[in-house]
Coordinates of C-alpha atoms and ligand atoms in Angstrom, one line a residue:
M272 CA 31.9 -18.6 3.9
K273 CA 29.3 -20.3 6.1
H274 CA 28.1 -23.9 5.5
A275 CA 24.6 -25.3 5.4
S276 CA 23.2 -28.6 4.4
L277 CA 19.9 -29.8 3.0
P278 CA 19.0 -33.5 2.5
L279 CA 16.3 -34.0 -0.1
C280 CA 14.4 -37.2 -0.5
G281 CA 11.6 -37.6 -3.2
E282 CA 9.7 -39.9 -0.8
F283 CA 9.5 -37.4 2.1
T284 CA 6.9 -34.9 0.9
V285 CA 4.7 -32.1 2.4
G286 CA 2.0 -32.2 -0.2
D287 CA 1.1 -31.3 -3.7
V288 CA 1.1 -27.7 -4.7
D289 CA -2.3 -26.3 -5.7
K290 CA -1.4 -23.9 -8.5
R291 CA -4.0 -21.5 -7.1
I292 CA -1.4 -20.5 -4.4
F293 CA 0.1 -18.3 -7.2
G294 CA -3.1 -16.3 -7.5
S295 CA -3.4 -12.5 -7.3
F296 CA -6.0 -9.8 -6.8
I297 CA -7.7 -7.0 -8.7
E298 CA -9.8 -4.7 -6.7
H299 CA -11.7 -1.6 -7.8
L300 CA -9.2 0.6 -6.1
G301 CA -6.9 3.3 -7.3
R302 CA -5.6 2.5 -10.8
A303 CA -5.8 -1.3 -10.6
V304 CA -8.7 -1.4 -13.0
Y305 CA -8.9 2.0 -14.6
G306 CA -5.4 2.9 -16.0
G307 CA -4.2 -0.6 -15.0
I308 CA -5.8 -3.5 -16.7
Y309 CA -8.4 -1.4 -18.5
E310 CA -7.5 1.8 -20.3
P311 CA -9.4 2.4 -23.5
G312 CA -7.6 4.8 -25.8
H313 CA -4.2 3.7 -24.5
P314 CA -1.9 3.0 -27.5
A315 CA -1.5 -0.6 -26.2
A316 CA -5.2 -1.1 -25.6
D317 CA -7.1 -3.8 -27.5
E318 CA -10.6 -3.5 -28.9
A319 CA -12.0 -4.2 -25.4
G320 CA -9.9 -1.5 -23.8
F321 CA -7.5 -4.0 -22.1
R322 CA -3.9 -2.9 -22.0
T323 CA -2.0 -5.6 -23.9
D324 CA 1.3 -4.7 -22.3
V325 CA -0.3 -5.5 -18.9
L326 CA -1.9 -8.7 -20.3
D327 CA 1.6 -9.8 -21.5
A328 CA 3.1 -9.3 -18.1
V329 CA 0.2 -11.2 -16.4
R330 CA 0.6 -14.0 -18.8
E331 CA 4.3 -14.1 -18.2
L332 CA 3.5 -14.6 -14.5
Q333 CA 1.1 -17.4 -15.4
V334 CA -1.3 -16.2 -12.7
P335 CA -3.8 -19.0 -12.3
I336 CA -6.6 -17.1 -10.5
V337 CA -7.5 -13.5 -9.7
R338 CA -9.7 -12.4 -6.9
Y339 CA -12.2 -9.7 -7.8
P340 CA -13.8 -7.1 -7.2
G341 CA -12.5 -6.5 -3.7
G342 CA -11.3 -6.2 -1.0
N343 CA -13.0 -3.5 1.0
F344 CA -14.7 -2.3 -2.2
V345 CA -16.9 -5.3 -2.4
S346 CA -18.7 -4.6 0.9
G347 CA -20.4 -1.6 -0.7
Y348 CA -20.7 -2.9 -4.2
N349 CA -23.9 -3.6 -6.1
W350 CA -22.9 -6.0 -8.8
E351 CA -25.9 -5.0 -10.9
D352 CA -24.4 -1.5 -11.3
G353 CA -21.5 -3.0 -13.3
V354 CA -23.5 -5.0 -15.9
G355 CA -25.6 -4.1 -18.9
P356 CA -25.3 -1.1 -21.3
V357 CA -22.4 1.0 -20.1
E358 CA -24.2 4.3 -20.7
K359 CA -26.9 3.3 -18.3
R360 CA -24.5 2.3 -15.5
P361 CA -24.6 4.6 -12.4
K362 CA -21.7 6.6 -11.2
K363 CA -21.5 6.1 -7.4
L364 CA -19.7 7.3 -4.4
E365 CA -17.3 4.5 -3.3
L366 CA -17.1 4.6 0.4
A367 CA -14.3 2.1 1.1
W368 CA -11.7 4.2 -0.5
G369 CA -13.4 7.6 -0.7
V370 CA -13.5 7.8 -4.5
T371 CA -16.0 7.9 -7.4
E372 CA -16.8 4.6 -9.1
P373 CA -18.2 5.0 -12.7
N374 CA -18.9 1.3 -13.2
L375 CA -17.5 1.4 -16.7
F376 CA -16.0 -2.0 -15.9
G377 CA -17.8 -4.8 -14.2
T378 CA -18.3 -8.5 -14.0
N379 CA -18.5 -9.3 -17.7
E380 CA -15.6 -7.1 -18.6
F381 CA -13.5 -8.8 -15.9
M382 CA -14.5 -12.2 -17.1
A383 CA -13.5 -11.2 -20.7
W384 CA -10.2 -9.9 -19.3
C385 CA -9.6 -13.2 -17.4
K386 CA -10.0 -15.2 -20.6
K387 CA -7.4 -13.1 -22.3
A388 CA -5.1 -13.3 -19.3
G389 CA -5.4 -17.1 -19.2
T390 CA -6.6 -16.9 -15.6
D391 CA -9.6 -17.9 -13.6
C392 CA -11.8 -15.6 -11.4
M393 CA -12.2 -15.9 -7.7
M394 CA -15.4 -13.9 -7.2
A395 CA -16.2 -12.1 -3.9
V396 CA -19.8 -11.3 -2.9
N397 CA -20.9 -8.4 -0.8
L398 CA -21.8 -9.5 2.7
G399 CA -21.3 -6.0 4.1
L400 CA -24.3 -4.0 3.0
R401 CA -25.9 -6.9 1.2
G402 CA -26.6 -10.6 1.8
A403 CA -27.7 -14.0 0.6
E404 CA -30.3 -12.7 -1.9
E405 CA -27.9 -10.6 -4.0
A406 CA -25.1 -13.2 -3.7
R407 CA -27.3 -16.1 -5.1
N408 CA -28.5 -13.8 -7.8
L409 CA -24.9 -13.2 -8.8
V410 CA -24.2 -16.9 -8.9
E411 CA -27.3 -17.4 -11.1
Y412 CA -26.2 -14.5 -13.4
C413 CA -22.6 -15.9 -13.7
N414 CA -23.1 -19.7 -13.7
H415 CA -26.6 -20.7 -14.7
P416 CA -26.7 -21.6 -18.4
S417 CA -30.0 -20.0 -19.4
G418 CA -33.8 -20.0 -18.8
S419 CA -33.9 -18.0 -15.6
Y420 CA -34.2 -14.3 -15.0
Y421 CA -30.5 -13.6 -14.2
S422 CA -29.0 -16.1 -16.6
D423 CA -31.1 -14.6 -19.4
L424 CA -30.1 -11.2 -18.3
R425 CA -26.4 -12.2 -18.7
I426 CA -27.2 -13.5 -22.2
A427 CA -29.0 -10.2 -23.0
H428 CA -25.8 -8.5 -21.9
G429 CA -23.9 -10.3 -24.6
C430 CA -22.5 -13.3 -22.7
R431 CA -24.2 -16.4 -24.1
E432 CA -22.0 -18.9 -22.3
P433 CA -22.0 -19.0 -18.5
H434 CA -18.8 -17.8 -16.8
N435 CA -18.7 -20.9 -14.6
I436 CA -16.9 -19.3 -11.7
K437 CA -15.9 -22.0 -9.3
L438 CA -14.4 -20.2 -6.4
W439 CA -16.4 -17.6 -4.3
C440 CA -15.4 -15.4 -1.3
L441 CA -18.2 -14.9 1.3
G442 CA -17.4 -11.2 1.8
N443 CA -14.2 -9.5 2.7
E444 CA -12.5 -8.8 6.1
M445 CA -15.8 -8.8 7.9
D446 CA -14.1 -8.7 11.3
G447 CA -12.6 -5.3 10.7
D448 CA -14.4 -2.1 11.9
W449 CA -13.2 -0.3 8.8
Q450 CA -15.3 -2.7 6.7
I451 CA -18.5 -1.3 5.2
G452 CA -21.1 -3.4 7.1
H453 CA -18.7 -4.8 9.6
K454 CA -20.1 -7.6 11.6
T455 CA -19.6 -9.5 14.9
A456 CA -18.5 -13.1 14.5
Y457 CA -22.0 -14.3 15.2
E458 CA -23.6 -11.9 12.7
Y459 CA -21.1 -12.8 10.0
G460 CA -21.1 -16.5 10.7
R461 CA -24.9 -16.6 10.3
A462 CA -24.9 -14.4 7.2
A463 CA -22.1 -16.4 5.6
A464 CA -23.8 -19.7 6.3
E465 CA -27.1 -18.6 4.8
A466 CA -25.4 -17.0 1.8
A467 CA -23.3 -20.1 1.3
K468 CA -26.4 -22.3 1.4
V469 CA -28.4 -20.6 -1.3
M470 CA -25.3 -19.9 -3.5
R471 CA -24.6 -23.6 -3.4
W472 CA -28.2 -24.5 -4.1
T473 CA -27.9 -22.3 -7.1
D474 CA -24.7 -24.0 -8.3
P475 CA -23.6 -27.1 -6.3
S476 CA -20.2 -27.2 -8.0
I477 CA -18.9 -24.0 -6.5
E478 CA -16.4 -23.7 -3.6
L479 CA -16.7 -21.2 -0.8
V480 CA -14.3 -19.2 1.3
L481 CA -15.2 -18.0 4.7
C482 CA -13.7 -14.7 6.0
G483 CA -11.1 -15.4 8.6
S484 CA -9.2 -12.6 10.4
S485 CA -7.9 -9.6 8.6
N486 CA -4.4 -10.3 10.0
G487 CA -2.9 -12.5 12.7
H488 CA -2.9 -9.8 15.4
T489 CA -6.5 -8.6 15.6
A490 CA -8.1 -8.5 19.0
T491 CA -10.6 -11.1 17.9
F492 CA -8.1 -13.5 16.1
G493 CA -8.8 -17.1 17.1
D494 CA -12.2 -16.4 18.6
W495 CA -13.4 -15.1 15.2
E496 CA -12.4 -18.3 13.4
T497 CA -13.8 -20.5 16.1
E498 CA -17.2 -18.8 16.2
T499 CA -17.7 -18.3 12.5
L500 CA -16.6 -21.9 11.8
S501 CA -19.0 -23.2 14.4
L502 CA -21.8 -21.5 12.5
A503 CA -20.7 -22.2 8.9
Y504 CA -18.4 -25.3 9.0
D505 CA -20.6 -27.6 7.0
K506 CA -21.3 -25.0 4.3
I507 CA -17.8 -23.7 3.4
D508 CA -14.6 -25.1 2.0
Y509 CA -11.8 -22.7 3.0
V510 CA -11.0 -20.1 5.6
S511 CA -9.3 -16.9 4.5
L512 CA -6.1 -15.3 6.0
H513 CA -4.8 -11.8 5.1
Q514 CA -1.4 -10.4 6.1
Y515 CA 0.7 -7.5 5.0
Y516 CA 4.1 -6.7 6.4
D517 CA 6.1 -3.4 6.6
N518 CA 9.5 -2.2 7.5
K519 CA 8.4 1.1 9.1
T520 CA 11.0 1.0 11.8
D521 CA 13.8 0.3 9.2
D522 CA 14.8 -2.8 11.0
T523 CA 15.7 -5.0 8.1
P524 CA 16.8 -8.1 10.1
S525 CA 13.4 -8.2 11.8
F526 CA 11.6 -7.4 8.5
L527 CA 13.3 -10.4 6.8
A528 CA 12.1 -12.7 9.6
K529 CA 8.5 -11.7 9.3
N530 CA 7.5 -14.8 7.3
M531 CA 8.2 -16.7 10.6
A532 CA 5.1 -14.9 11.9
M533 CA 3.3 -15.9 8.7
D534 CA 4.2 -19.5 9.4
D535 CA 2.8 -19.2 13.0
F536 CA -0.4 -17.6 11.6
I537 CA -0.9 -20.4 9.2
R538 CA -0.2 -23.1 11.8
T539 CA -2.7 -21.5 14.2
V540 CA -5.5 -21.3 11.7
V541 CA -4.8 -24.9 10.7
A542 CA -5.0 -25.9 14.3
I543 CA -8.3 -24.1 14.8
C544 CA -9.8 -25.7 11.6
D545 CA -8.7 -29.2 12.9
Y546 CA -10.0 -28.5 16.4
M547 CA -13.4 -27.6 14.9
Q548 CA -13.3 -30.8 12.7
G549 CA -12.5 -32.9 15.7
K550 CA -15.1 -31.3 17.9
R551 CA -17.7 -32.0 15.2
H552 CA -16.5 -35.5 14.5
S553 CA -16.6 -34.3 10.9
K554 CA -14.9 -36.0 7.9
K555 CA -14.6 -32.7 6.2
K556 CA -11.2 -30.9 6.4
I557 CA -11.2 -27.1 6.0
H558 CA -8.3 -25.7 4.0
L559 CA -6.8 -22.3 3.9
S560 CA -7.1 -19.4 1.4
F561 CA -4.4 -16.9 2.0
D562 CA -6.2 -14.5 -0.3
E563 CA -4.3 -11.3 0.5
W564 CA -0.6 -11.1 1.3
N565 CA 2.2 -8.8 0.4
V566 CA 4.5 -6.0 1.7
W567 CA 2.5 -2.8 2.1
Y568 CA 3.5 0.5 3.7
H569 CA 5.5 2.7 1.3
S570 CA 2.3 4.5 0.2
N571 CA 0.5 4.7 3.5
N572 CA 0.6 8.4 3.9
D573 CA 0.0 9.4 0.2
P574 CA -2.8 11.9 0.0
V575 CA -5.9 11.0 -2.1
E576 CA -8.4 13.6 -3.3
R577 CA -11.9 12.7 -2.0
W578 CA -14.3 11.5 -4.7
S579 CA -11.7 11.6 -7.4
F580 CA -11.7 8.9 -10.1
A581 CA -8.9 6.3 -10.2
P582 CA -6.4 8.3 -8.2
H583 CA -2.8 7.1 -7.5
Q584 CA -3.7 5.0 -4.4
L585 CA -1.6 2.4 -2.5
E586 CA 1.1 2.7 -5.2
D587 CA 4.0 1.2 -3.2
V588 CA 7.2 1.2 -5.1
Y589 CA 9.0 -1.9 -3.9
N590 CA 12.7 -2.2 -3.2
F591 CA 15.1 -5.1 -3.1
E592 CA 14.5 -6.0 0.6
D593 CA 10.7 -6.1 -0.2
A594 CA 11.5 -8.7 -2.9
L595 CA 13.4 -10.8 -0.4
L596 CA 10.5 -10.8 2.0
V597 CA 8.1 -11.6 -0.8
G598 CA 10.3 -14.5 -1.7
L599 CA 10.3 -15.6 1.9
M600 CA 6.5 -15.4 2.1
L601 CA 6.3 -17.6 -1.0
I602 CA 8.6 -20.1 0.6
T603 CA 6.2 -20.1 3.6
L604 CA 3.1 -20.6 1.4
L605 CA 4.8 -23.5 -0.4
R606 CA 5.9 -25.0 2.9
H607 CA 2.3 -25.3 3.9
A608 CA 1.1 -26.7 0.5
D609 CA -0.8 -29.5 2.3
R610 CA -3.2 -26.9 3.8
V611 CA -2.9 -23.6 1.9
K612 CA -4.7 -24.3 -1.3
I613 CA -5.2 -20.7 -2.5
A614 CA -3.2 -17.5 -2.1
C615 CA -3.4 -14.1 -3.7
L616 CA -0.5 -11.7 -4.0
A617 CA -2.4 -8.4 -3.3
Q618 CA -2.6 -6.9 -5.7
L619 CA -1.7 -7.4 -9.3
V620 CA -1.5 -4.0 -11.1
N621 CA -0.6 -0.5 -9.7
V622 CA -2.1 -1.1 -6.2
I623 CA 0.6 -2.7 -4.0
A624 CA 1.4 -4.6 -7.1
P625 CA 4.2 -6.4 -9.1
I626 CA 3.2 -4.5 -12.3
M627 CA 3.1 -0.7 -12.5
T628 CA 1.7 1.3 -15.3
E629 CA 1.7 5.0 -16.2
T630 CA -1.7 6.1 -17.4
G631 CA -1.3 6.8 -21.1
G632 CA 2.3 5.6 -20.8
G633 CA 4.6 2.7 -20.2
M634 CA 4.9 0.0 -17.5
F635 CA 7.6 -1.6 -15.4
R636 CA 8.1 -4.8 -13.4
Q637 CA 8.6 -4.1 -9.7
T638 CA 11.3 -5.9 -7.7
I639 CA 8.7 -8.3 -6.2
F640 CA 7.7 -9.4 -9.7
Y641 CA 10.6 -11.7 -9.9
P642 CA 10.2 -14.0 -6.8
Y643 CA 6.5 -14.2 -7.7
L644 CA 7.4 -15.1 -11.3
H645 CA 9.9 -17.8 -10.2
A646 CA 7.6 -19.4 -7.7
S647 CA 4.7 -19.5 -10.2
L648 CA 6.9 -20.9 -13.0
Y649 CA 9.0 -23.4 -11.1
G650 CA 7.0 -24.0 -7.8
R651 CA 4.4 -26.4 -9.2
G652 CA 4.5 -30.1 -8.3
T653 CA 5.1 -31.6 -4.9
V654 CA 6.7 -29.9 -2.0
L655 CA 9.5 -31.9 -0.4
Q656 CA 10.4 -31.8 3.3
T657 CA 13.2 -29.2 3.4
P658 CA 15.1 -29.5 6.6
I659 CA 17.9 -27.0 6.2
T660 CA 20.7 -27.0 8.8
C661 CA 22.3 -23.6 9.1
Q662 CA 23.3 -21.0 11.7
K663 CA 20.6 -18.9 13.4
H664 CA 20.5 -15.4 14.7
D665 CA 18.3 -13.1 16.8
T666 CA 16.7 -9.8 15.7
K667 CA 14.9 -7.2 17.7
E668 CA 11.6 -8.9 17.0
F669 CA 12.5 -12.6 16.5
T670 CA 14.7 -15.2 18.1
D671 CA 16.3 -18.2 16.5
V672 CA 15.9 -16.9 12.9
P673 CA 17.6 -19.4 10.5
D674 CA 20.1 -17.6 8.3
L675 CA 18.7 -19.6 5.4
D676 CA 15.1 -20.3 4.6
G677 CA 14.1 -22.4 1.7
V678 CA 11.8 -25.0 0.1
A679 CA 12.2 -27.7 -2.6
V680 CA 9.6 -28.6 -5.2
L681 CA 9.6 -31.7 -7.4
S682 CA 7.6 -31.3 -10.6
A683 CA 4.6 -33.6 -11.1
D684 CA 6.4 -35.7 -13.7
K685 CA 9.4 -35.9 -11.3
T686 CA 11.9 -34.6 -13.9
E687 CA 12.5 -31.2 -12.5
L688 CA 13.6 -30.2 -9.0
T689 CA 13.7 -26.6 -7.8
V690 CA 15.1 -25.2 -4.6
F691 CA 14.0 -21.7 -3.6
A692 CA 16.2 -20.2 -0.9
V693 CA 16.9 -16.9 0.7
N694 CA 20.1 -16.1 2.5
R695 CA 19.2 -13.6 5.3
D696 CA 22.8 -13.1 6.4
F697 CA 24.0 -9.5 5.7
E698 CA 27.6 -10.4 5.1
A699 CA 28.3 -14.1 4.7
D700 CA 28.2 -16.2 1.6
Y701 CA 26.6 -19.6 2.3
A702 CA 27.8 -22.9 0.7
L703 CA 24.5 -24.8 0.6
E704 CA 25.1 -28.5 0.2
L705 CA 22.1 -30.1 -1.5
R706 CA 22.2 -33.8 -0.8
L707 CA 20.1 -35.6 -3.4
L708 CA 19.4 -38.7 -1.3
D709 CA 17.2 -40.8 -3.7
L710 CA 17.0 -38.2 -6.4
D711 CA 19.3 -39.9 -8.9
G712 CA 20.3 -38.5 -12.2
F713 CA 19.4 -34.9 -11.4
T714 CA 21.9 -32.3 -12.6
P715 CA 21.8 -28.5 -12.0
V716 CA 20.7 -26.6 -15.0
E717 CA 20.2 -23.1 -13.7
H718 CA 20.8 -20.9 -10.7
L719 CA 19.0 -17.6 -10.8
E720 CA 19.7 -15.1 -8.1
L721 CA 18.5 -11.7 -7.0
A722 CA 21.5 -10.4 -5.1
G723 CA 24.0 -7.6 -4.7
F724 CA 21.7 -4.7 -4.7
N725 CA 21.3 -1.9 -2.2
L726 CA 18.4 -2.9 0.1
K727 CA 16.5 0.2 -0.9
A728 CA 17.1 -0.1 -4.6
A729 CA 13.9 -0.1 -6.7
N730 CA 12.8 -0.3 -10.2
G731 CA 10.9 2.5 -12.1
F732 CA 9.7 3.7 -15.5
A733 CA 13.2 5.0 -16.4
A734 CA 15.3 2.1 -15.2
S735 CA 14.8 -1.3 -13.7
P736 CA 18.1 -2.4 -12.2
V737 CA 16.7 -5.0 -9.7
R738 CA 16.3 -8.1 -11.8
P739 CA 17.5 -11.6 -11.6
T740 CA 20.7 -12.8 -13.1
A741 CA 22.3 -16.2 -13.7
A742 CA 24.7 -17.3 -11.0
P743 CA 27.3 -20.0 -11.4
L744 CA 25.8 -23.5 -11.4
P745 CA 26.3 -25.5 -8.2
E746 CA 29.3 -27.8 -8.2
T747 CA 28.1 -31.4 -8.2
D748 CA 29.5 -34.9 -7.8
G749 CA 26.2 -36.4 -8.8
K750 CA 25.0 -36.9 -5.2
T751 CA 25.7 -33.6 -3.6
A752 CA 25.4 -30.2 -5.4
T753 CA 26.9 -27.2 -3.6
A754 CA 25.4 -23.8 -4.4
R755 CA 26.8 -20.5 -3.3
L756 CA 24.2 -18.2 -1.8
R757 CA 25.4 -14.7 -1.7
P758 CA 24.6 -12.4 1.3
L759 CA 21.0 -11.1 1.2
S760 CA 19.9 -13.1 -1.8
W761 CA 16.9 -14.8 -3.4
N762 CA 17.9 -18.0 -5.2
V763 CA 16.2 -20.4 -7.5
I764 CA 18.3 -23.5 -8.1
R765 CA 16.9 -25.7 -10.8
F766 CA 17.8 -29.4 -11.5
R767 CA 16.7 -31.6 -14.3
K768 CA 16.7 -35.4 -14.5
T769 CA 19.2 -36.2 -17.2
A770 CA 19.9 -39.8 -16.4
P771 CA 17.7 -42.7 -15.1
Ligands
LIG189 O1 -5.5 -4.9 -0.6 C1 -5.9 -3.7 -0.1 C2 -6.9 -3.8 1.1 O2 -6.3 -4.5 2.1 C3 -8.1 -4.6 0.7 O3 -9.1 -3.9 0.1 C4 -8.6 -5.1 2.1 O4 -9.3 -6.3 2.0 C5 -7.3 -5.2 2.9 O5 -7.5 -4.5 4.1

């Protein structure tokens, strides 16, 4: 048994959690929409064609916001193709993913789905092949009450009330040469600034996300943020980050340290934003939108038939070690609650997703569903400084990797305290001493763990063995509670204030 210690003080905080960091993403890609959230004729479909089994799972996750409609898809998308009478909507070649898009589902269907799922929409506009004109028209269509061409068009399409979408992405991954309408930093910075200007003139209440780098290792990383921010700083509110990790080399110790690279990525983008703020002597602070993150590699070589409709695409089946890294990435996002205000687990259904469906059939919860669920349910409130003292180890890719990683969140009403922790050690149990310095009257009420599985164990339609179980409650003397963290485990240790 190894020993670790974590002093927790309610006064020493990192920042308040913006619930939008538990967001997700639905792109017109593979079976995310068709056969995922929308499948008319499915036995579980409602009158709108939405799968109610999927809606139940999304509501269980309490997803606060869902990014839509892409992703790479948005850079070739004409939003007008997806509204109005369905029989008149065009069937188009979708170039981002090489498939056919029938436009049976579009903006109004998505907004109706959001309402049923109890979530908000984070809408992306096309700054690949299109620009400011089409973007401001979409804002008018969605948010203007009535009395203008596009707002009246929405009403004619059956949506009397405006959708009131507050959060908008200015394109997607515009730094990447795979992107339809890929741009240089100068081209994108100017396009984003002009689109932002007229979108905000159309609805001053909206918030805008500038595309940052597609990951932390692109050739243009850093320069991209600096140049685009210098062109659009005053017009935007957030900069985006995207990052996916893989274990292609089957080096699990390094894989489980990859959230340390995510930490560095966030710190660097924060530094660039603050540098730009200082340089401009601006009062405005730019925050971060980590609007695509996940593990992604299992499905990379799966063949897709060109121009097919809703093929099985990017359907990663996640295993236990993926769930551990997803938990670690959630810990990293929470740790940066002061600057990361939005984050989207990419994606939500079927496409690199926590929820998997069979077209015409059932559904199952992937391994990664559970850390996402726990963080969304118990990770709201104020993040406390979480200085864990434990042993460290080296991996092939990282040095000084703490055996334990974790974060503590105090609920807004200060009656619940949750510690999320991963034990990266392959063999040792850890006794984690949680020293509740000024947190009087808190007693442990639950310790959930995901532990004891083969690293490659996965869930499926037939059986879902990888699921959380209740661990013994930490032993406590009222001041210190000692939890046992099993080797290679995700842990959610919950306290409730039971005495003054
Ligand atoms: O989420 C899958 C894809 O990953 C998105 O379309 C794109 O933005 C990213 O490269």
